[in-house]
Amino acid sequence: VQLVESGGGLVQPGGSLRLSCAASGFTLRDYAIGWFRQAPGKEREGVACISDYDGSTTYKDSVKGRFTVSSDSAKNMVFLQMNSLKSEDTAAYFCAAHKRLYASATYCFDLGMRQGLYNSWGQGTQVTVSS
């Protein structure tokens, strides 16, 4: 199982970025993919989750309406579209994967932010929001 993130960079407040997570070594539809972030001096936190098989998604409250997680099972890729970026979104962003425990339309809502379930992590991509 390998995950590789890309798409980070420097953007002004109010701007947009699209992060990509290329997955290999497993079938995306059998897994839940989470996006997490860690700012300097802060704990890593969950941002979004998607379960391709059942379409389940969930978001951290502070990014709802601004971030959108999506997947392309044909390409085995997951994306995080980030709009209306704020300085507090500055962090290293990671995608992570774990094999779904069951199929449910609420899978990500139920379990998507539990970091302990994720056993494969990418190397991260830096997002800096600054003027």
Short mmCIF file of C-alpha atoms in Angstrom, two decimals:
data_model
loop_
_atom_site.label_atom_id
_atom_site.label_comp_id
_atom_site.label_asym_id
_atom_site.label_seq_id
_atom_site.Cartn_x
_atom_site.Cartn_y
_atom_site.Cartn_z
CA VAL A 1 0.00 0.00 0.00
CA GLN A 2 1.46 3.32 -1.03
CA LEU A 3 0.03 6.83 -0.91
CA VAL A 4 1.60 9.89 -2.51
CA GLU A 5 0.22 13.39 -2.00
CA SER A 6 0.75 16.34 -4.30
CA GLY A 7 -0.68 19.76 -4.99
CA GLY A 8 0.37 21.72 -1.94
CA GLY A 9 1.88 25.19 -2.13
CA LEU A 10 1.64 28.81 -1.13
CA VAL A 11 -1.69 30.55 -1.67
CA GLN A 12 -3.22 33.83 -0.58
CA PRO A 13 -6.17 33.92 1.81
CA GLY A 14 -9.36 33.29 -0.12
CA GLY A 15 -7.54 31.26 -2.72
CA SER A 16 -7.89 27.61 -3.73
CA LEU A 17 -5.76 24.51 -3.96
CA ARG A 18 -6.48 20.96 -5.07
CA LEU A 19 -4.59 18.21 -3.30
CA SER A 20 -4.20 14.80 -4.91
CA CYS A 21 -3.53 11.44 -3.32
CA ALA A 22 -2.30 8.71 -5.65
CA ALA A 23 -2.95 5.26 -4.24
CA SER A 24 -1.23 2.06 -5.29
CA GLY A 25 -1.07 -1.50 -4.09
CA PHE A 26 -4.74 -1.72 -3.17
CA THR A 27 -8.20 -1.24 -4.59
CA LEU A 28 -9.63 2.11 -3.62
CA ARG A 29 -13.16 0.78 -3.36
CA ASP A 30 -12.19 -1.52 -0.48
CA TYR A 31 -10.74 1.30 1.59
CA ALA A 32 -11.64 4.51 3.35
CA ILE A 33 -9.33 7.40 2.61
CA GLY A 34 -8.85 10.21 5.07
CA TRP A 35 -7.23 13.60 4.79
CA PHE A 36 -5.47 14.83 7.89
CA ARG A 37 -3.39 17.89 8.65
CA GLN A 38 -0.83 18.97 11.20
CA ALA A 39 0.19 22.53 11.88
CA PRO A 40 3.45 23.36 13.70
CA GLY A 41 3.07 22.82 17.42
CA LYS A 42 -0.37 21.27 17.04
CA GLU A 43 -1.73 17.76 17.02
CA ARG A 44 -2.67 16.08 13.79
CA GLU A 45 -6.38 16.41 13.07
CA GLY A 46 -8.85 14.88 10.68
CA VAL A 47 -10.08 17.05 7.83
CA ALA A 48 -12.15 14.81 5.57
CA CYS A 49 -12.91 11.20 4.75
CA ILE A 50 -14.29 9.40 1.73
CA SER A 51 -15.37 5.82 1.22
CA ASP A 52 -15.52 5.27 -2.52
CA TYR A 53 -17.63 2.10 -2.35
CA ASP A 54 -20.63 3.63 -0.61
CA GLY A 55 -20.07 7.33 -1.29
CA SER A 56 -19.72 8.11 2.39
CA THR A 57 -17.98 11.40 3.20
CA THR A 58 -17.45 13.53 6.26
CA TYR A 59 -15.69 16.80 7.08
CA LYS A 60 -14.22 18.64 10.01
CA ASP A 61 -16.69 21.35 10.97
CA SER A 62 -14.34 24.22 10.21
CA VAL A 63 -13.88 23.13 6.57
CA LYS A 64 -17.48 22.27 5.74
CA GLY A 65 -18.67 24.24 2.74
CA ARG A 66 -15.08 25.09 1.74
CA PHE A 67 -13.42 21.70 1.21
CA THR A 68 -14.67 18.87 -0.98
CA VAL A 69 -13.28 15.35 -1.01
CA SER A 70 -13.73 13.19 -4.09
CA SER A 71 -12.34 10.04 -5.63
CA ASP A 72 -11.65 8.54 -9.03
CA SER A 73 -11.65 4.77 -8.63
CA ALA A 74 -10.57 4.23 -12.24
CA LYS A 75 -7.38 6.17 -11.54
CA ASN A 76 -7.12 5.09 -7.90
CA MET A 77 -6.87 8.69 -6.80
CA VAL A 78 -8.49 10.84 -4.13
CA PHE A 79 -8.70 14.61 -4.22
CA LEU A 80 -9.24 17.40 -1.73
CA GLN A 81 -10.51 20.60 -3.29
CA MET A 82 -9.88 23.47 -0.90
CA ASN A 83 -11.59 26.80 -1.52
CA SER A 84 -11.78 30.03 0.48
CA LEU A 85 -8.57 29.13 2.22
CA LYS A 86 -7.72 30.79 5.52
CA SER A 87 -4.46 31.27 7.35
CA GLU A 88 -5.58 28.69 9.89
CA ASP A 89 -5.64 26.08 7.13
CA THR A 90 -1.85 26.28 6.96
CA ALA A 91 -0.47 22.83 7.73
CA ALA A 92 1.11 19.72 6.32
CA TYR A 93 -1.66 17.65 4.75
CA PHE A 94 -1.59 13.87 4.68
CA CYS A 95 -3.78 11.26 3.06
CA ALA A 96 -4.19 7.94 4.81
CA ALA A 97 -5.97 4.66 4.13
CA HIS A 98 -7.57 1.81 6.02
CA LYS A 99 -9.59 -1.15 4.81
CA ARG A 100 -13.27 -0.58 5.46
CA LEU A 101 -14.64 -2.62 8.32
CA TYR A 102 -18.12 -2.67 6.77
CA ALA A 103 -20.17 -0.98 4.07
CA SER A 104 -22.40 1.87 5.15
CA ALA A 105 -23.52 5.23 3.82
CA THR A 106 -22.41 6.69 7.15
CA TYR A 107 -19.07 4.89 7.35
CA CYS A 108 -16.93 8.01 7.18
CA PHE A 109 -19.19 9.88 9.57
CA ASP A 110 -18.96 6.99 12.03
CA LEU A 111 -15.27 6.13 11.78
CA GLY A 112 -13.57 8.43 9.28
CA MET A 113 -11.77 10.67 11.76
CA ARG A 114 -10.38 7.87 13.95
CA GLN A 115 -6.68 8.15 13.16
CA GLY A 116 -5.89 4.87 14.87
CA LEU A 117 -7.76 2.96 12.17
CA TYR A 118 -5.49 4.25 9.42
CA ASN A 119 -2.46 2.06 8.83
CA SER A 120 -1.07 3.55 5.63
CA TRP A 121 0.03 7.17 5.35
CA GLY A 122 1.51 9.37 2.68
CA GLN A 123 4.52 11.60 3.19
CA GLY A 124 2.47 14.79 3.27
CA THR A 125 2.27 17.99 1.26
CA GLN A 126 2.65 21.48 2.71
CA VAL A 127 -0.14 24.03 2.37
CA THR A 128 0.69 27.61 3.35
CA VAL A 129 -1.99 30.29 3.31
CA SER A 130 -0.44 33.71 3.58
CA SER A 131 -0.53 37.13 1.98
#
